[in-house]
PDB file of C-alpha atoms in Angstrom:
ATOM      1  CA  MET F 146      -6.562 -15.770 -10.720  1.00 46.00           C
ATOM      2  CA  HIS F 147      -9.171 -16.755  -8.146  1.00 49.00           C
ATOM      3  CA  TRP F 148     -11.148 -14.174  -6.181  1.00 50.00           C
ATOM      4  CA  LEU F 149     -12.445 -14.972  -2.713  1.00 52.00           C
ATOM      5  CA  VAL F 150     -15.447 -12.691  -2.243  1.00 50.00           C
ATOM      6  CA  VAL F 151     -16.964 -12.943   1.238  1.00 52.00           C
ATOM      7  CA  THR F 152     -20.732 -12.615   0.786  1.00 46.00           C
ATOM      8  CA  ALA F 153     -22.147 -15.622   2.620  1.00 41.00           C
ATOM      9  CA  ALA F 154     -24.400 -14.735   5.543  1.00 44.00           C
ATOM     10  CA  LEU F 155     -23.797 -11.020   4.903  1.00 45.00           C
ATOM     11  CA  ALA F 156     -27.252 -10.222   6.284  1.00 42.00           C
ATOM     12  CA  THR F 157     -26.115 -11.407   9.708  1.00 46.00           C
ATOM     13  CA  VAL F 158     -23.432  -8.701   9.878  1.00 48.00           C
ATOM     14  CA  VAL F 159     -25.235  -5.624   8.592  1.00 46.00           C
ATOM     15  CA  ALA F 160     -27.101  -4.995  11.861  1.00 45.00           C
ATOM     16  CA  SER F 161     -24.255  -2.752  13.082  1.00 48.00           C
ATOM     17  CA  PRO F 162     -22.004  -2.296  10.044  1.00 55.00           C
ATOM     18  CA  SER F 163     -19.546   0.049  11.759  1.00 60.00           C
ATOM     19  CA  ASN F 164     -18.468  -2.392  14.468  1.00 80.00           C
ATOM     20  CA  VAL F 165     -17.131  -5.342  12.514  1.00 86.00           C
ATOM     21  CA  LEU F 166     -13.897  -7.047  13.512  1.00 86.00           C
ATOM     22  CA  LEU F 167     -11.742  -8.888  11.003  1.00 86.00           C
ATOM     23  CA  THR F 168     -10.083 -11.672  12.980  1.00 85.00           C
ATOM     24  CA  ASN F 169      -8.618 -15.154  12.759  1.00 80.00           C
ATOM     25  CA  GLN F 170      -9.938 -16.105  16.194  1.00 80.00           C
ATOM     26  CA  CYS F 171     -13.132 -17.693  14.955  1.00 78.00           C
ATOM     27  CA  PRO F 172     -15.676 -20.055  16.546  1.00 74.00           C
ATOM     28  CA  ASN F 173     -14.952 -23.779  16.288  1.00 70.00           C
ATOM     29  CA  ASN F 174     -11.255 -23.020  15.644  1.00 67.00           C
ATOM     30  CA  SER F 175     -11.822 -22.334  11.972  1.00 63.00           C
ATOM     31  CA  PRO F 176      -8.538 -22.521  10.015  1.00 61.00           C
ATOM     32  CA  SER F 177      -9.404 -19.399   8.007  1.00 73.00           C
ATOM     33  CA  PHE F 178     -10.751 -16.030   9.213  1.00 79.00           C
ATOM     34  CA  CYS F 179     -14.079 -14.478  10.097  1.00 82.00           C
ATOM     35  CA  LEU F 180     -15.977 -11.215  10.353  1.00 83.00           C
ATOM     36  CA  VAL F 181     -17.521 -10.637  13.761  1.00 85.00           C
ATOM     37  CA  ASP F 182     -20.102  -8.046  14.707  1.00 83.00           C
ATOM     38  CA  THR F 183     -18.731  -6.909  18.060  1.00 80.00           C
ATOM     39  CA  ILE F 184     -22.199  -5.878  19.294  1.00 82.00           C
ATOM     40  CA  THR F 185     -24.471  -8.714  18.179  1.00 79.00           C
ATOM     41  CA  GLY F 186     -21.822 -11.431  17.907  1.00 78.00           C
ATOM     42  CA  ALA F 187     -22.961 -12.360  14.393  1.00 80.00           C
ATOM     43  CA  THR F 188     -20.147 -14.080  12.519  1.00 80.00           C
ATOM     44  CA  VAL F 189     -19.228 -14.760   8.900  1.00 78.00           C
ATOM     45  CA  ILE F 190     -16.570 -17.435   8.400  1.00 75.00           C
ATOM     46  CA  ALA F 191     -14.532 -17.630   5.197  1.00 74.00           C
ATOM     47  CA  ASN F 192     -12.685 -20.720   4.043  1.00 67.00           C
ATOM     48  CA  TRP F 193      -9.444 -20.453   2.072  1.00 62.00           C
ATOM     49  CA  THR F 194      -9.587 -23.862   0.417  1.00 57.00           C
ATOM     50  CA  ASN F 195     -11.598 -24.902  -2.613  1.00 52.00           C
ATOM     51  CA  SER F 196     -13.578 -28.090  -3.128  1.00 43.00           C
ATOM     52  CA  ASN F 197     -10.363 -30.019  -3.823  1.00 46.00           C
ATOM     53  CA  GLY F 198      -8.819 -28.886  -0.552  1.00 42.00           C
ATOM     54  CA  MET F 199      -6.326 -26.671  -2.388  1.00 44.00           C
ATOM     55  CA  ASN F 200      -5.651 -23.042  -1.448  1.00 53.00           C
ATOM     56  CA  SER F 201      -5.997 -21.096  -4.691  1.00 57.00           C
ATOM     57  CA  THR F 202      -6.885 -17.610  -3.418  1.00 72.00           C
ATOM     58  CA  HIS F 203      -5.027 -14.833  -5.217  1.00 86.00           C
ATOM     59  CA  MET F 204      -7.397 -11.938  -4.590  1.00 88.00           C
ATOM     60  CA  LEU F 205      -9.538 -11.270  -1.532  1.00 88.00           C
ATOM     61  CA  ASP F 206     -12.484  -8.853  -1.575  1.00 89.00           C
ATOM     62  CA  LEU F 207     -13.527  -7.628   1.883  1.00 89.00           C
ATOM     63  CA  SER F 208     -15.122  -4.375   0.757  1.00 91.00           C
ATOM     64  CA  ASN F 209     -18.371  -2.930   2.159  1.00 91.00           C
ATOM     65  CA  PHE F 210     -18.388  -4.937   5.387  1.00 88.00           C
ATOM     66  CA  GLY F 211     -18.115  -2.038   7.823  1.00 90.00           C
ATOM     67  CA  ILE F 212     -14.795  -3.395   9.126  1.00 91.00           C
ATOM     68  CA  GLN F 213     -13.596  -1.091  11.887  1.00 92.00           C
ATOM     69  CA  SER F 214     -10.621  -3.024  13.230  1.00 90.00           C
ATOM     70  CA  ILE F 215      -8.284  -5.880  12.396  1.00 90.00           C
ATOM     71  CA  HIS F 216      -7.047  -8.485  14.857  1.00 88.00           C
ATOM     72  CA  MET F 217      -5.214 -11.318  13.158  1.00 85.00           C
ATOM     73  CA  PRO F 218      -2.082 -12.131  15.194  1.00 81.00           C
ATOM     74  CA  GLY F 219      -0.070 -14.991  13.717  1.00 72.00           C
ATOM     75  CA  MET F 220      -2.434 -15.291  10.771  1.00 80.00           C
ATOM     76  CA  GLN F 221      -1.283 -17.793   8.155  1.00 77.00           C
ATOM     77  CA  TRP F 222      -2.280 -16.051   4.938  1.00 81.00           C
ATOM     78  CA  PRO F 223      -2.269 -17.951   1.633  1.00 79.00           C
ATOM     79  CA  PRO F 224       1.146 -17.445   0.033  1.00 80.00           C
ATOM     80  CA  GLN F 225      -0.538 -16.839  -3.350  1.00 85.00           C
ATOM     81  CA  LEU F 226      -2.626 -13.922  -2.062  1.00 89.00           C
ATOM     82  CA  LYS F 227      -1.586 -10.877  -4.101  1.00 94.00           C
ATOM     83  CA  GLN F 228      -4.478  -8.436  -3.965  1.00 94.00           C
ATOM     84  CA  LEU F 229      -6.563  -7.350  -0.978  1.00 94.00           C
ATOM     85  CA  ASN F 230      -9.594  -5.086  -1.221  1.00 95.00           C
ATOM     86  CA  LEU F 231     -10.566  -3.443   2.091  1.00 95.00           C
ATOM     87  CA  SER F 232     -12.313  -0.464   0.532  1.00 96.00           C
ATOM     88  CA  HIS F 233     -15.590   1.075   1.752  1.00 95.00           C
ATOM     89  CA  ASN F 234     -15.129   0.021   5.369  1.00 94.00           C
ATOM     90  CA  ASN F 235     -14.709   1.980   8.611  1.00 94.00           C
ATOM     91  CA  LEU F 236     -11.004   1.641   9.359  1.00 95.00           C
ATOM     92  CA  THR F 237      -9.690   4.695  11.234  1.00 94.00           C
ATOM     93  CA  THR F 238      -6.052   3.716  11.822  1.00 93.00           C
ATOM     94  CA  LEU F 239      -3.372   1.504  10.318  1.00 93.00           C
ATOM     95  CA  ASP F 240      -2.043   0.200  13.629  1.00 90.00           C
ATOM     96  CA  SER F 241      -2.589  -3.436  12.623  1.00 90.00           C
ATOM     97  CA  ILE F 242      -1.295  -3.127   9.092  1.00 91.00           C
ATOM     98  CA  ASN F 243       1.571  -5.501   9.825  1.00 91.00           C
ATOM     99  CA  GLN F 244      -1.000  -8.288  10.343  1.00 91.00           C
ATOM    100  CA  LEU F 245      -2.064  -8.187   6.694  1.00 92.00           C
ATOM    101  CA  PRO F 246      -0.474 -10.564   4.156  1.00 91.00           C
ATOM    102  CA  ARG F 247       3.099  -9.629   3.273  1.00 93.00           C
ATOM    103  CA  SER F 248       2.748 -11.122  -0.214  1.00 93.00           C
ATOM    104  CA  LEU F 249       0.460  -8.321  -1.491  1.00 96.00           C
ATOM    105  CA  ASP F 250       1.261  -6.365  -4.628  1.00 97.00           C
ATOM    106  CA  LEU F 251      -2.032  -4.404  -4.490  1.00 97.00           C
ATOM    107  CA  LEU F 252      -3.714  -3.036  -1.368  1.00 98.00           C
ATOM    108  CA  ASP F 253      -6.944  -1.056  -1.652  1.00 98.00           C
ATOM    109  CA  LEU F 254      -7.847   0.938   1.480  1.00 98.00           C
ATOM    110  CA  SER F 255      -9.964   3.552  -0.269  1.00 98.00           C
ATOM    111  CA  GLU F 256     -13.160   5.042   1.175  1.00 97.00           C
ATOM    112  CA  ASN F 257     -12.373   4.336   4.823  1.00 97.00           C
ATOM    113  CA  GLU F 258     -11.914   6.816   7.680  1.00 96.00           C
ATOM    114  CA  ILE F 259      -8.134   6.794   8.005  1.00 97.00           C
ATOM    115  CA  ALA F 260      -6.971  10.157   9.385  1.00 96.00           C
ATOM    116  CA  SER F 261      -3.169  10.013   9.209  1.00 95.00           C
ATOM    117  CA  LEU F 262      -0.263   8.305   7.474  1.00 95.00           C
ATOM    118  CA  ASP F 263       2.312   9.511   9.988  1.00 95.00           C
ATOM    119  CA  ASN F 264       5.195   7.110  10.668  1.00 94.00           C
ATOM    120  CA  ILE F 265       3.712   4.214   8.679  1.00 95.00           C
ATOM    121  CA  ASP F 266       6.303   1.729   7.441  1.00 96.00           C
ATOM    122  CA  TRP F 267       4.859   0.168   4.300  1.00 97.00           C
ATOM    123  CA  ARG F 268       7.928  -2.016   3.864  1.00 96.00           C
ATOM    124  CA  VAL F 269       5.986  -4.787   5.626  1.00 95.00           C
ATOM    125  CA  PHE F 270       4.772  -5.350   2.049  1.00 96.00           C
ATOM    126  CA  PRO F 271       8.067  -5.807   0.191  1.00 96.00           C
ATOM    127  CA  ASN F 272       6.320  -6.588  -3.124  1.00 96.00           C
ATOM    128  CA  LEU F 273       3.680  -3.832  -2.997  1.00 97.00           C
ATOM    129  CA  ILE F 274       3.188  -2.133  -6.368  1.00 97.00           C
ATOM    130  CA  THR F 275      -0.122  -0.278  -5.998  1.00 97.00           C
ATOM    131  CA  LEU F 276      -1.436   1.415  -2.849  1.00 97.00           C
ATOM    132  CA  VAL F 277      -4.892   3.010  -3.023  1.00 98.00           C
ATOM    133  CA  LEU F 278      -5.877   5.380  -0.198  1.00 97.00           C
ATOM    134  CA  ARG F 279      -8.294   7.735  -1.946  1.00 96.00           C
ATOM    135  CA  GLY F 280     -11.419   9.010  -0.225  1.00 95.00           C
ATOM    136  CA  ASN F 281     -10.222   8.854   3.393  1.00 96.00           C
ATOM    137  CA  ASN F 282      -9.762  11.660   5.947  1.00 95.00           C
ATOM    138  CA  ILE F 283      -5.979  11.787   5.692  1.00 94.00           C
ATOM    139  CA  SER F 284      -4.728  15.257   6.629  1.00 91.00           C
ATOM    140  CA  THR F 285      -1.055  14.548   7.395  1.00 91.00           C
ATOM    141  CA  MET F 286       1.621  12.283   5.987  1.00 92.00           C
ATOM    142  CA  ARG F 287       4.811  12.630   7.998  1.00 91.00           C
ATOM    143  CA  LYS F 288       7.778  10.315   7.676  1.00 92.00           C
ATOM    144  CA  PRO F 289       6.163   7.475   5.726  1.00 94.00           C
ATOM    145  CA  ILE F 290       8.461   4.763   4.422  1.00 95.00           C
ATOM    146  CA  PHE F 291       7.546   2.977   1.213  1.00 96.00           C
ATOM    147  CA  PRO F 292       8.970  -0.216  -0.284  1.00 96.00           C
ATOM    148  CA  THR F 293      11.171   0.239  -3.322  1.00 96.00           C
ATOM    149  CA  SER F 294       8.659  -1.816  -5.317  1.00 97.00           C
ATOM    150  CA  LEU F 295       5.853   0.780  -5.004  1.00 96.00           C
ATOM    151  CA  GLN F 296       4.913   2.329  -8.345  1.00 96.00           C
ATOM    152  CA  THR F 297       1.466   3.868  -7.775  1.00 95.00           C
ATOM    153  CA  LEU F 298       0.179   5.847  -4.766  1.00 95.00           C
ATOM    154  CA  ASP F 299      -3.376   7.189  -4.908  1.00 95.00           C
ATOM    155  CA  LEU F 300      -4.230   9.861  -2.298  1.00 93.00           C
ATOM    156  CA  VAL F 301      -7.004  11.655  -4.185  1.00 91.00           C
ATOM    157  CA  ASP F 302      -9.932  13.097  -2.197  1.00 91.00           C
ATOM    158  CA  ASN F 303      -8.075  13.453   1.094  1.00 91.00           C
ATOM    159  CA  PRO F 304      -7.793  16.772   2.976  1.00 88.00           C
ATOM    160  CA  LEU F 305      -4.000  16.614   2.900  1.00 85.00           C
ATOM    161  CA  ALA F 306      -2.451  19.688   4.475  1.00 81.00           C
ATOM    162  CA  VAL F 307       1.002  18.417   5.485  1.00 82.00           C
ATOM    163  CA  VAL F 308       3.260  16.083   3.496  1.00 85.00           C
ATOM    164  CA  HIS F 309       6.654  15.883   5.179  1.00 88.00           C
ATOM    165  CA  VAL F 310       9.149  13.272   3.995  1.00 88.00           C
ATOM    166  CA  ASP F 311      12.868  12.651   3.892  1.00 88.00           C
ATOM    167  CA  GLY F 312      14.976  12.931   0.767  1.00 87.00           C
ATOM    168  CA  VAL F 313      14.807   9.222  -0.097  1.00 89.00           C
ATOM    169  CA  THR F 314      11.009   9.162   0.035  1.00 89.00           C
ATOM    170  CA  ALA F 315      10.795  12.400  -1.953  1.00 87.00           C
ATOM    171  CA  THR F 316      12.823  10.756  -4.711  1.00 89.00           C
ATOM    172  CA  GLN F 317      10.460   7.774  -4.643  1.00 90.00           C
ATOM    173  CA  LEU F 318       7.406  10.021  -4.902  1.00 88.00           C
ATOM    174  CA  THR F 319       8.937  11.755  -7.900  1.00 86.00           C
ATOM    175  CA  ALA F 320       9.545   8.449  -9.671  1.00 89.00           C
ATOM    176  CA  MET F 321       6.144   6.849  -9.006  1.00 90.00           C
ATOM    177  CA  THR F 322       2.631   7.701 -10.200  1.00 89.00           C
ATOM    178  CA  LEU F 323       1.393   9.994  -7.416  1.00 87.00           C
ATOM    179  CA  SER F 324      -2.124  11.405  -7.173  1.00 85.00           C
ATOM    180  CA  MET F 325      -3.240  13.907  -4.527  1.00 80.00           C
ATOM    181  CA  HIS F 326      -6.128  16.284  -3.984  1.00 65.00           C
ATOM    182  CA  LYS F 327      -4.856  19.378  -5.791  1.00 57.00           C
ATOM    183  CA  MET F 328      -7.385  21.793  -4.269  1.00 48.00           C
ATOM    184  CA  ASN F 329      -6.561  21.157  -0.602  1.00 48.00           C
ATOM    185  CA  GLN F 330      -2.983  19.927  -0.658  1.00 51.00           C
ATOM    186  CA  ARG F 331      -0.946  23.101  -0.885  1.00 53.00           C
ATOM    187  CA  GLY F 332       2.448  24.129   0.309  1.00 52.00           C
ATOM    188  CA  ASN F 333       3.628  27.135   2.291  1.00 54.00           C
ATOM    189  CA  ASP F 334       6.356  28.016   4.726  1.00 52.00           C
ATOM    190  CA  TYR F 335       4.014  27.565   7.679  1.00 53.00           C
ATOM    191  CA  VAL F 336       3.663  23.809   7.099  1.00 57.00           C
ATOM    192  CA  CYS F 337       7.311  23.461   6.131  1.00 71.00           C
ATOM    193  CA  VAL F 338       9.237  25.248   8.888  1.00 66.00           C
ATOM    194  CA  ALA F 339      12.042  22.690   9.023  1.00 64.00           C
ATOM    195  CA  GLY F 340      12.719  21.657   5.466  1.00 73.00           C
ATOM    196  CA  ASP F 341      12.687  22.571   1.807  1.00 79.00           C
ATOM    197  CA  LEU F 342       9.349  23.018   0.100  1.00 77.00           C
ATOM    198  CA  VAL F 343       9.398  21.239  -3.259  1.00 77.00           C
ATOM    199  CA  TYR F 344       6.755  20.212  -5.744  1.00 75.00           C
ATOM    200  CA  VAL F 345       6.225  16.698  -7.050  1.00 74.00           C
ATOM    201  CA  GLY F 346       4.162  17.536 -10.094  1.00 71.00           C
ATOM    202  CA  THR F 347       1.552  19.908  -8.673  1.00 70.00           C
ATOM    203  CA  ASN F 348       1.803  18.464  -5.166  1.00 73.00           C
ATOM    204  CA  ALA F 349       3.630  20.371  -2.436  1.00 72.00           C
ATOM    205  CA  VAL F 350       5.994  18.220  -0.403  1.00 78.00           C
ATOM    206  CA  CYS F 351       8.143  19.287   2.535  1.00 83.00           C
ATOM    207  CA  VAL F 352      11.518  17.557   2.368  1.00 83.00           C
ATOM    208  CA  GLY F 353      13.646  17.567   5.489  1.00 75.00           C
ATOM    209  CA  ASP F 354      14.621  15.826   8.701  1.00 60.00           C
ATOM    210  CA  VAL F 355      11.195  14.945  10.067  1.00 44.00           C
ATOM    211  CA  LYS F 356      12.627  13.551  13.298  1.00 46.00           C
ATOM    212  CA  HIS F 357      13.801  16.955  14.437  1.00 44.00           C
ATOM    213  CA  SER F 358      11.297  19.065  12.513  1.00 43.00           C
ATOM    214  CA  ARG F 359       9.343  20.228  15.557  1.00 47.00           C
ATOM    215  CA  TYR F 360      12.520  21.228  17.416  1.00 47.00           C
ATOM    216  CA  GLN F 361      13.924  22.931  14.339  1.00 50.00           C
ATOM    217  CA  GLY F 362      10.621  24.643  13.751  1.00 52.00           C
ATOM    218  CA  TRP F 363      10.613  26.130  17.242  1.00 57.00           C
ATOM    219  CA  THR F 364      14.275  27.109  16.776  1.00 61.00           C
ATOM    220  CA  ARG F 365      13.405  28.959  13.608  1.00 62.00           C
ATOM    221  CA  ILE F 366      10.480  30.712  15.279  1.00 70.00           C
ATOM    222  CA  CYS F 367      12.665  31.696  18.257  1.00 72.00           C
ATOM    223  CA  SER F 368      15.299  33.046  15.876  1.00 75.00           C
ATOM    224  CA  ILE F 369      12.679  35.189  14.159  1.00 81.00           C
ATOM    225  CA  VAL F 370      11.439  36.508  17.513  1.00 83.00           C
ATOM    226  CA  VAL F 371      14.995  37.319  18.650  1.00 83.00           C
ATOM    227  CA  GLY F 372      15.696  39.042  15.342  1.00 83.00           C
ATOM    228  CA  LEU F 373      12.581  41.195  15.682  1.00 87.00           C
ATOM    229  CA  ALA F 374      13.548  42.062  19.259  1.00 86.00           C
ATOM    230  CA  VAL F 375      16.996  43.212  18.101  1.00 86.00           C
ATOM    231  CA  VAL F 376      15.457  45.360  15.365  1.00 86.00           C
ATOM    232  CA  LEU F 377      13.015  46.945  17.825  1.00 88.00           C
ATOM    233  CA  LEU F 378      15.847  47.604  20.277  1.00 87.00           C
ATOM    234  CA  PHE F 379      17.880  49.280  17.539  1.00 85.00           C
ATOM    235  CA  ILE F 380      14.925  51.468  16.560  1.00 89.00           C
ATOM    236  CA  ALA F 381      14.308  52.434  20.211  1.00 85.00           C
ATOM    237  CA  ALA F 382      17.982  53.343  20.654  1.00 83.00           C
ATOM    238  CA  ALA F 383      17.942  55.433  17.475  1.00 83.00           C
ATOM    239  CA  ILE F 384      14.833  57.309  18.631  1.00 86.00           C
ATOM    240  CA  PHE F 385      16.396  57.920  22.059  1.00 78.00           C
ATOM    241  CA  PHE F 386      19.611  59.415  20.630  1.00 79.00           C
ATOM    242  CA  LEU F 387      17.655  61.455  18.091  1.00 81.00           C
ATOM    243  CA  ASN F 388      15.487  62.974  20.828  1.00 79.00           C
ATOM    244  CA  ARG F 389      18.568  63.684  22.911  1.00 77.00           C
ATOM    245  CA  THR F 390      20.223  65.517  20.005  1.00 77.00           C
ATOM    246  CA  LEU F 391      17.124  67.577  19.301  1.00 76.00           C
ATOM    247  CA  SER F 392      16.788  68.479  22.985  1.00 74.00           C
ATOM    248  CA  ALA F 393      20.400  69.670  23.097  1.00 71.00           C
ATOM    249  CA  LYS F 394      19.865  71.878  20.064  1.00 66.00           C
ATOM    250  CA  THR F 395      16.718  73.323  21.594  1.00 67.00           C
ATOM    251  CA  ARG F 396      18.364  74.223  24.911  1.00 61.00           C
ATOM    252  CA  ARG F 397      21.498  75.955  23.392  1.00 55.00           C
ATOM    253  CA  PRO F 398      19.832  79.326  22.466  1.00 54.00           C
ATOM    254  CA  THR F 399      18.451  79.580  26.007  1.00 52.00           C
ATOM    255  CA  VAL F 400      21.944  79.398  27.463  1.00 48.00           C
ATOM    256  CA  VAL F 401      23.217  82.126  25.108  1.00 49.00           C
ATOM    257  CA  GLU F 402      20.285  84.342  25.907  1.00 52.00           C
ATOM    258  CA  SER F 403      20.954  83.825  29.616  1.00 53.00           C
ATOM    259  CA  ASP F 404      24.594  84.873  29.195  1.00 55.00           C
ATOM    260  CA  ASP F 405      23.550  88.002  27.240  1.00 57.00           C
ATOM    261  CA  GLU F 406      21.120  89.011  29.969  1.00 56.00           C
ATOM    262  CA  GLU F 407      23.807  88.649  32.646  1.00 56.00           C
ATOM    263  CA  GLU F 408      26.216  90.749  30.527  1.00 57.00           C
ATOM    264  CA  ALA F 409      23.556  93.434  30.039  1.00 53.00           C
ATOM    265  CA  GLN F 410      22.853  93.541  33.752  1.00 58.00           C
ATOM    266  CA  ALA F 411      26.574  93.933  34.422  1.00 53.00           C
ATOM    267  CA  ARG F 412      26.750  96.869  31.984  1.00 57.00           C
ATOM    268  CA  VAL F 413      23.793  98.542  33.713  1.00 52.00           C
ATOM    269  CA  THR F 414      25.427  98.152  37.086  1.00 58.00           C
ATOM    270  CA  MET F 415      28.738  99.608  35.886  1.00 55.00           C
ATOM    271  CA  THR F 416      26.914 102.561  34.304  1.00 56.00           C
ATOM    272  CA  GLU F 417      25.128 103.297  37.544  1.00 57.00           C
ATOM    273  CA  ILE F 418      28.423 103.194  39.422  1.00 53.00           C
ATOM    274  CA  HIS F 419      30.031 105.690  37.010  1.00 56.00           C
ATOM    275  CA  THR F 420      27.004 107.960  37.272  1.00 55.00           C
ATOM    276  CA  ILE F 421      27.161 107.986  41.049  1.00 54.00           C
ATOM    277  CA  MET F 422      30.876 108.765  41.010  1.00 57.00           C
ATOM    278  CA  ARG F 423      30.361 111.717  38.662  1.00 57.00           C
ATOM    279  CA  THR F 424      27.489 113.268  40.640  1.00 56.00           C
ATOM    280  CA  PRO F 425      28.762 115.901  43.151  1.00 59.00           C
ATOM    281  CA  PRO F 426      27.791 115.472  46.745  1.00 55.00           C
TER     282      PRO F 426
END
């Protein structure tokens, strides 16, 4: 296989290595692609064809160029291109992933600054076998969709806190070689409020309906709150009736004592009347 390693005129791009654009809109209408420093305008142009005018590129190495964004609409990639190395750049999102060559079986995006894999459809690469994403800032992976061809997924050295997938993807993850950061990627009910928490090897994965997870999560929380309210209401009612019963028992002797006093007073009055009647005038 033939590697195309873009190193020519590298010194012209390193002036601001975090602001490099990978694009096919090059000066002089180049038929290939170029790397453009968006601040200085310095440009590196790569040519697909060899000295015989034949396109023989199978592997493309674009690592360590400080590439921050990709803009290659309608790019005609070499049909033989199978492996693309975009590692050690400054990519933060995967919004333009569908502009990369569909023929890839290996894509290396390691050591970039990607923060999320939420809602990424990797099926734009129907032949992808190996996907390397280690050493990014990926904290969440919700509802990703992978091609059936994928066999290896490397997510090591990412601060993964939430991995939420559907049942089909969970089955895929179980079947493939999956690597995650075991120290940070943990599972608990807090991050899996709308699904079943399962483990793929030592990796916690939340399996459920991601589309409605937020709604279901709030529903579950509301149910818990309502349940607690009912319990508190029951306890308050029990305390109220208990106090009422104790108060009734406390007041009963007072009533009896009051009746005895009235009866005693009546006896005294009757005795006085009899005494008066017996005393001669």
